[in-house]
Each structure stands twice: as structure tokens, then as C-alpha cells.
XYZ file of C-alpha atoms in Angstrom:
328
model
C 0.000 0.000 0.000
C 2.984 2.917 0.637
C 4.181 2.230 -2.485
C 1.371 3.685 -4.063
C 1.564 6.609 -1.927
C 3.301 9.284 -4.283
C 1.467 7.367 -7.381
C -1.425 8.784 -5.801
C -0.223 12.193 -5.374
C 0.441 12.555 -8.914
C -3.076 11.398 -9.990
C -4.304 13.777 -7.560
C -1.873 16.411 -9.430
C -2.503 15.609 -12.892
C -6.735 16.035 -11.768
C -5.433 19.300 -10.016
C -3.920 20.385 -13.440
C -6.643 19.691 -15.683
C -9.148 21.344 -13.792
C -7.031 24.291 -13.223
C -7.812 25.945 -16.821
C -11.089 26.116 -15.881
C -10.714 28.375 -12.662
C -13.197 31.403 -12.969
C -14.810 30.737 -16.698
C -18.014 29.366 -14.955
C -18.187 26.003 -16.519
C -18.041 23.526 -13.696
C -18.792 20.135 -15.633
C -16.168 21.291 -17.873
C -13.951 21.219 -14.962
C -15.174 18.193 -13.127
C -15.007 16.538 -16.636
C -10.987 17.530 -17.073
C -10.300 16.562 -13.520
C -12.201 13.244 -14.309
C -10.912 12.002 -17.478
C -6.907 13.101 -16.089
C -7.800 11.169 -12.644
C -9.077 7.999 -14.328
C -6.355 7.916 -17.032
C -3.785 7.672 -14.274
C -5.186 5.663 -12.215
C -5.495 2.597 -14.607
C -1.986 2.719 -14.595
C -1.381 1.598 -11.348
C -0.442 -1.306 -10.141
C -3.506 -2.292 -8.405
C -7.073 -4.050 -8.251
C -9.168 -1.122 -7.260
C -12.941 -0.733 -7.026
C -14.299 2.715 -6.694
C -17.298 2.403 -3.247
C -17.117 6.172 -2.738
C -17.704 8.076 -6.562
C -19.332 10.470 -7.948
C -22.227 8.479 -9.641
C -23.610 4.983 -10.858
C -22.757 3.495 -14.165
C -24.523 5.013 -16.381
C -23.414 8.518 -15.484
C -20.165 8.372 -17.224
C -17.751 10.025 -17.720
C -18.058 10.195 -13.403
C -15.751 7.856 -11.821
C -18.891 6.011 -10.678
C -19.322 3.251 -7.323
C -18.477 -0.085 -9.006
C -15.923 0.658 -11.593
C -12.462 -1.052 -11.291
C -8.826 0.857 -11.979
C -5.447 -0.127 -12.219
C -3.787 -3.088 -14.097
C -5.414 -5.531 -12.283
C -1.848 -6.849 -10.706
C -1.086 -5.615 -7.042
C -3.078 -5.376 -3.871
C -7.035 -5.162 -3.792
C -8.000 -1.828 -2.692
C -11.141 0.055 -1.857
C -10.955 3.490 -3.727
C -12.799 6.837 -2.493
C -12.389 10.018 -4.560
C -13.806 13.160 -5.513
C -11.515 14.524 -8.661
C -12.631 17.861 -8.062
C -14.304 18.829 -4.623
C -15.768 22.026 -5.207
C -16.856 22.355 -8.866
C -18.650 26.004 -8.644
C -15.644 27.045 -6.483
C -13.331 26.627 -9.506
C -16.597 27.440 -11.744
C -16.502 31.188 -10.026
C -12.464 31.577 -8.993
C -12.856 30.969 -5.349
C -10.881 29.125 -2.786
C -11.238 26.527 -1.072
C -11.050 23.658 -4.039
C -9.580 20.221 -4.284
C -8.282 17.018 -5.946
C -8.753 14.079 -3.157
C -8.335 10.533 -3.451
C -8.129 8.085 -0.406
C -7.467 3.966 -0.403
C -8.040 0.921 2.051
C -7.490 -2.348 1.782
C -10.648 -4.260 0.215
C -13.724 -4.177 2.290
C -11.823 -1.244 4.337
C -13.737 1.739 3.479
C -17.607 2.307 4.507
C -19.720 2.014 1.409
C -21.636 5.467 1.878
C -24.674 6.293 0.155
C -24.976 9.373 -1.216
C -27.122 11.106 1.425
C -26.625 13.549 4.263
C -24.670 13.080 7.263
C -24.217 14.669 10.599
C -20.243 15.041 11.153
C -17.688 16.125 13.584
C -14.293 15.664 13.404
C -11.445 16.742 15.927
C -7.778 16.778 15.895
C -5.312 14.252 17.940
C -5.316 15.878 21.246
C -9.039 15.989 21.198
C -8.995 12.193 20.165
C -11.885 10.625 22.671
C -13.457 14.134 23.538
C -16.321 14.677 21.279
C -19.770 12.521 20.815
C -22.853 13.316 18.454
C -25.284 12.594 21.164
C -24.144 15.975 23.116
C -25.123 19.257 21.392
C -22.400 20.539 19.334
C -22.044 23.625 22.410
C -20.938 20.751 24.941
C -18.763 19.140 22.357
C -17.101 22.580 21.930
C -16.613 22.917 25.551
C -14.792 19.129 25.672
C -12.384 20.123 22.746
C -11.471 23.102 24.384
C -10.651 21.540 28.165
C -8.928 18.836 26.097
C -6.723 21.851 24.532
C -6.473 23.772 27.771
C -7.489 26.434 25.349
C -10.156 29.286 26.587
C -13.282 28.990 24.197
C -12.530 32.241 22.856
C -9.132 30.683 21.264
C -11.439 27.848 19.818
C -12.132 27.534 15.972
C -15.097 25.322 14.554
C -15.066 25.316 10.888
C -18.948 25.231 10.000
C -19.982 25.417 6.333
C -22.585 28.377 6.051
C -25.811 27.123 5.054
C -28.941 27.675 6.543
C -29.382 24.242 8.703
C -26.322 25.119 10.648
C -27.557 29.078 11.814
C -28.817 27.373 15.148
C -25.128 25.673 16.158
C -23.771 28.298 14.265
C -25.050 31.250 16.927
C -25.037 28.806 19.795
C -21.377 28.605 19.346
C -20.614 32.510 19.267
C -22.852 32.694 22.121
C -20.997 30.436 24.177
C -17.918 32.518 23.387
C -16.253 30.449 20.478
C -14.988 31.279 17.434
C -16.774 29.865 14.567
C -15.446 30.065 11.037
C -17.886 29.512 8.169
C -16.695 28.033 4.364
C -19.255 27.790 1.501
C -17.716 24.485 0.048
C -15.047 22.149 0.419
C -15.778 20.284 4.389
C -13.182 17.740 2.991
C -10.790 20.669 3.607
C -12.494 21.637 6.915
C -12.206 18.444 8.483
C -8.603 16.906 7.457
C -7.428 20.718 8.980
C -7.962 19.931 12.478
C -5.377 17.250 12.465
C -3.029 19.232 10.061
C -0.782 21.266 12.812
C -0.516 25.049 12.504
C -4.314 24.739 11.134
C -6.230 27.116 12.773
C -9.548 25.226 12.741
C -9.691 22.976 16.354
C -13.119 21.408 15.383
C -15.247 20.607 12.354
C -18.970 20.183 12.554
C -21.925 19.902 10.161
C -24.421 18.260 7.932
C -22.812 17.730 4.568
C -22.533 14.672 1.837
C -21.815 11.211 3.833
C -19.423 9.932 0.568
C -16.980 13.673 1.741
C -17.265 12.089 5.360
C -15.915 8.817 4.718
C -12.788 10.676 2.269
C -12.349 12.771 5.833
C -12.418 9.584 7.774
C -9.638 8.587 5.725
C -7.227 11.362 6.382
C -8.128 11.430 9.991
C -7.546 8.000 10.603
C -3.914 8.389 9.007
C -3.164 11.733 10.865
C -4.557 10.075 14.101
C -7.621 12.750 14.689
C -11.125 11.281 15.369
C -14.559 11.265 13.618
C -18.572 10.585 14.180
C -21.315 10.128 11.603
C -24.556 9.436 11.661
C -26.498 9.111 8.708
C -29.595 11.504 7.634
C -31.602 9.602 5.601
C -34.420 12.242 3.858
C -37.305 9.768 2.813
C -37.683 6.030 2.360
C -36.296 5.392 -0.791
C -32.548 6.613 1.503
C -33.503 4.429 4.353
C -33.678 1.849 1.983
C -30.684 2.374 0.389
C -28.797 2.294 3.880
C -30.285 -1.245 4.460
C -29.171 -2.175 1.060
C -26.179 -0.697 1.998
C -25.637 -3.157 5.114
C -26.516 -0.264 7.393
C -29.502 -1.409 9.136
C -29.880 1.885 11.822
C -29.252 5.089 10.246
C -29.599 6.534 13.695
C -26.342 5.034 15.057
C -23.107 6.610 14.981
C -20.861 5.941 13.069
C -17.415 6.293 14.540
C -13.793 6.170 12.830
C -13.311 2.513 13.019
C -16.752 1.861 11.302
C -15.651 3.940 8.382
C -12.447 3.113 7.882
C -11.586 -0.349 9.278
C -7.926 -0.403 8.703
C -5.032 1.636 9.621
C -3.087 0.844 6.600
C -5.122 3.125 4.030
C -3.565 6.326 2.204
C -4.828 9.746 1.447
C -3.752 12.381 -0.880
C -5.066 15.705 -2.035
C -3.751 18.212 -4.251
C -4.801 21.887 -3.880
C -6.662 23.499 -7.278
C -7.567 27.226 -5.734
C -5.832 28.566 -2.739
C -7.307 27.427 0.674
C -6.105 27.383 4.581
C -4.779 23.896 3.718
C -3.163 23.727 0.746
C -2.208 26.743 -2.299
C -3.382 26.559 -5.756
C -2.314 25.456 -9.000
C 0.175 28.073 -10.271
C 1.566 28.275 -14.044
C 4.534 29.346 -14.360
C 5.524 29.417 -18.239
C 4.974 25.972 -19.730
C 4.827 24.002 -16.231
C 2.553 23.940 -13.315
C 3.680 24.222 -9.581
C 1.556 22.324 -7.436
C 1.030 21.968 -3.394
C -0.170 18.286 -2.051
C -0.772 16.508 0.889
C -0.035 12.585 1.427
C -0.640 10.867 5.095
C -0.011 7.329 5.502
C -2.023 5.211 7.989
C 0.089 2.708 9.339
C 2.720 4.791 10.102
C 0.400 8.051 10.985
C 2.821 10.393 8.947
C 1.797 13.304 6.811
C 4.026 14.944 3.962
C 3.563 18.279 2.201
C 5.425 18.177 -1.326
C 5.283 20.923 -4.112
C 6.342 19.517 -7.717
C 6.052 21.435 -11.164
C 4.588 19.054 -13.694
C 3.964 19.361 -17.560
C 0.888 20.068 -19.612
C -2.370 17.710 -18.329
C -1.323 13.868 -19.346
C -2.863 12.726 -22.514
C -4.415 8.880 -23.529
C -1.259 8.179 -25.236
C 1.679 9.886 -23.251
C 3.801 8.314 -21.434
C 3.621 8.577 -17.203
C 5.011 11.904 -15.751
C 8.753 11.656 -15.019
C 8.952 12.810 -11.487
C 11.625 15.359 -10.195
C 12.171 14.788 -6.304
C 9.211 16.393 -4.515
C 10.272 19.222 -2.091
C 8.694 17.828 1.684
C 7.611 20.678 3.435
């Protein structure tokens, strides 16, 4: 599985790339489409039996990287795949931060199949590992990750996507003295930064898509934070799914372990616009400079590598020649 660590960072580069000459022309599919087509190419060149279980659609919504399809050669170790090629489609559709390339692996049967359906989340850092619980209101929670940080609650930063279901926590929060910091897209990013040190976010909370919580899980796992979920299911027709699913209480939570069952998994994300996390894509004559993250499970470490790449790979080219990434 490590060897396909820096593999994945340049398919998570190349998706980065492709989706970068879209930034601010207000085409999104365009740019999911380019991230797509760059992510899949590269992946089938890997030496591995993958199955996507967290995509972007079902089969017949091509060119998505849709639940079911198998990459790589079909030689090397059988892996669960979850990946969004381009987190944040209108962010790069209008020329705003905050947008990604992520890709995350497990060993088969390692990664929670998600349905595509709310879920509640919260996610915490490594010192707050233990502290937080989705039965408590998301003010008590607060409190716990700031007595686990011996921070006051006015040095405490929860990341909360602004949308209109989260005004309630969202005012609780401030009232109780905290500091709450609101994206419009991208709680990927929100949640892998309170287990990034020097991140300023201590906490991550909200309803958002259950397929992004299980890519957080992921990262978390390997950076040795901690995660809940509990699914949201709208109607019958998602309660159904979640049974189909092998999830027969949507009301339990779902903690790390059930969502990623296996410390030796891999994440990797390349920045596409500028965010807290990680910069942009940058051209500088005929290359690009890129900024990406890799964290490896088994051995909980987390590299930060910049690499200048060529022009978006083509069906036909040959794999990108590496120069030594730069660790930061």
C-alpha cells in the first residue's frame, strides 16, 4: 500500500492540473469533466485491483468515476478506492478558494460504502482524540475540545460550512464565546485541517454529503484525529438504500473505526484554488507548480510536497517523469 503513496499524489496532481484551466470561466462540468478524465487515465496505470465504493455516480453517469468501476492493471493489492476529482466544482466554476483534488485507499472491504445522502459530522484533531460525541449538542462538544486543549473557548475555531441548517449551532457557538469560522464548500478541507498542525480550525462540525465524510475519515484515521457520523436519511427510498447498503440503523453513529476499518489506508489531495490547507495550481511558463498533501495510515505520517509538472497527461503519453518532490 505505501508504495502507491506518491502514485497517488500525482493522480491527484494531474486532476489538479486539468481542472485548473477552468478556474473562474463558470463552466463547472467542464472542470469536473478535465479533472475526471486526467484522474481515471492515471489511475489505470497503477499497479492495483481497485474498485471505486465512494464516486461520484452509478454506471450510467459516465464520464463520473462512478461506485463499481475497477482501476489499475489488475496486478497488485485489492483496494477500496474513495475520490472526488474535483471537490468544489462552482468554487473553480466562479475563482474561489477553497477547491480540491482528493483521493483516499483501504485495503478491500476497508472503506464504509456510503450512500450518497446527508450526514451529521464532527471531526477533531489528535489531542481531542476521545473528547467529542454526536449525542451531546455541538455547544458541549465545543466545551470538551477546548478543556482537552487547555485552550479558553474564545481561542477555539469550529469550521462550519454556512448554510442555513447550521444558523442554530452556528449562533449557539458565538454565544458560548467560540470562534466559529464559516466556508461555503469544500468540508473535505475543513475536516482533514484539524489534524493538520498550525491549522487554525480545532473542530469541524456539520451536515454535509456522507461519501466527503468517509474521504475525511480517511485522512483522519492516518493523521490520528477522530470522527462521528450518523447518517440523515431524507425519505424512504434513503432508508432503503442504507439497508441495502448493510446499514440497518441510520440513527447510530458511526465512529472512525466503522468507516475506515484499517489503519493501513492512504490519502492524498492536491490543492486546485488557494485554501487554509493547501495553495493553488500556479503556471509558471509551460509548467505547473503544485502543493499536495499525502498521510499514511500505518505509520500516521503526513508529507507536504510541491512539484512542477507538464501540460495535463494525454491517452497516449507516457507517465510523468517525477523530479524529487520538495517535503515541506
Amino acid at each position: 500500500m505505501k508504495l502507491l503513496g506518491l502514485e497517488l499524489v500525482e493522480v491527484c496532481e494531474a486532476a489538479a492540473v486539468a481542472s485548473a484551466h477552468w478556474i473562474g470561466r463558470g463552466k463547472k462540468n467542464e472542470a469536473d469533466d478535465a479533472a475526471t478524465t486526467a484522474m481515471r487515465l492515471l489511475l489505470n496505470r497503477l499497479p492495483m485491483r481497485g474498485t471505486v465504493v465512494i464516486g461520484e455516480g452509478e454506471l450510467d453517469e459516465a464520464p463520473m468515476l462512478y461506485i463499481g468501476e475497477e482501476l489499475g492493471t489488475g496486478s497488485g493489492p485489492a483496494v477500496d478506492i474513495a475520490v472526488d476529482p474535483l471537490e468544489g466544482t462552482s468554487l473553480v466554476a466562479d475563482g474561489r478558494e477553497n477547491a480540491i483534488s482528493v483521493i483516499a485507499l483501504a485495503p478491500r472491504g476497508g472503506l464504509l460504502h456510503a450512500p450518497d445522502m446527508y450526514m451529521e459530522k464532527i471531526a477533531v484533531g489528535p489531542e481531542a482524540k476521545g473528547c467529542v460525541d454526536l449525542d451531546r449538542s455541538v455547544v458541549e462538544n465545543a466545551v470538551a475540545v477546548a478543556e482537552a486543549l487547555r485552550k479558553p473557548a474564545s481561542e477555539v475555531t469550529i469550521a462550519i460550512q454556512k448554510r442555513e441548517r447550521h444558523e442554530e449551532a452556528i449562533a449557539a457557538l458565538r454565544e458560548a464565546g467560540f470562534k466559529v469560522m464559516t466556508f461555503q464548500e469544500g468540508d473535505v478541507s475543513a475536516a482533514v485541517a484539524t489534524a493538520v498542525s498550525g491549522s487554525e480550525v480545532d473542530m469541524f462540525y456539520g451536515i454535509g454529503g456522507a461519501p466527503e465524510g468517509v474521504v475525511s475519515a480517511v485522512a483522519l484515521r492516518c493523521l490520528g484525529g477522530d470522527m462521528q457520523g450518523r447518517l440523515l436519511p431524507q425519505d424512504r427510498v434513503e432508508a432503503d438504500r442504507c439497508r441495502r447498503m448493510g446499514i440497518k440503523d441510520c440513527r447510530v453513529i458511526l465512529r472512525l473505526e466503522d468507516m475506515v476499518r484499517s489503519d493501513d489506508c492512504l490519502f492524498a489531495a492536491t490543492g486546485i484554488t488557494e485554501s487554509p490547507m493547501l495553495q493553488g495550481v500556479k503556471r509558471q511558463q509551460d509548467q505547473w507548480l503544485t502543493h499536495s498533501m499525502l498521510a499514511l495510515g500505518r505509520k500516521r505520517q503526513m508529507y507536504f510536497l510541491k512539484n512542477l509538472r507538464a501540460q495535463p497527461a494525454e491517452e497516449n503519453s507516457s507517465p510523468v517523469q517525477r523530479e524529487p518532490a520538495l517535503c515541506v
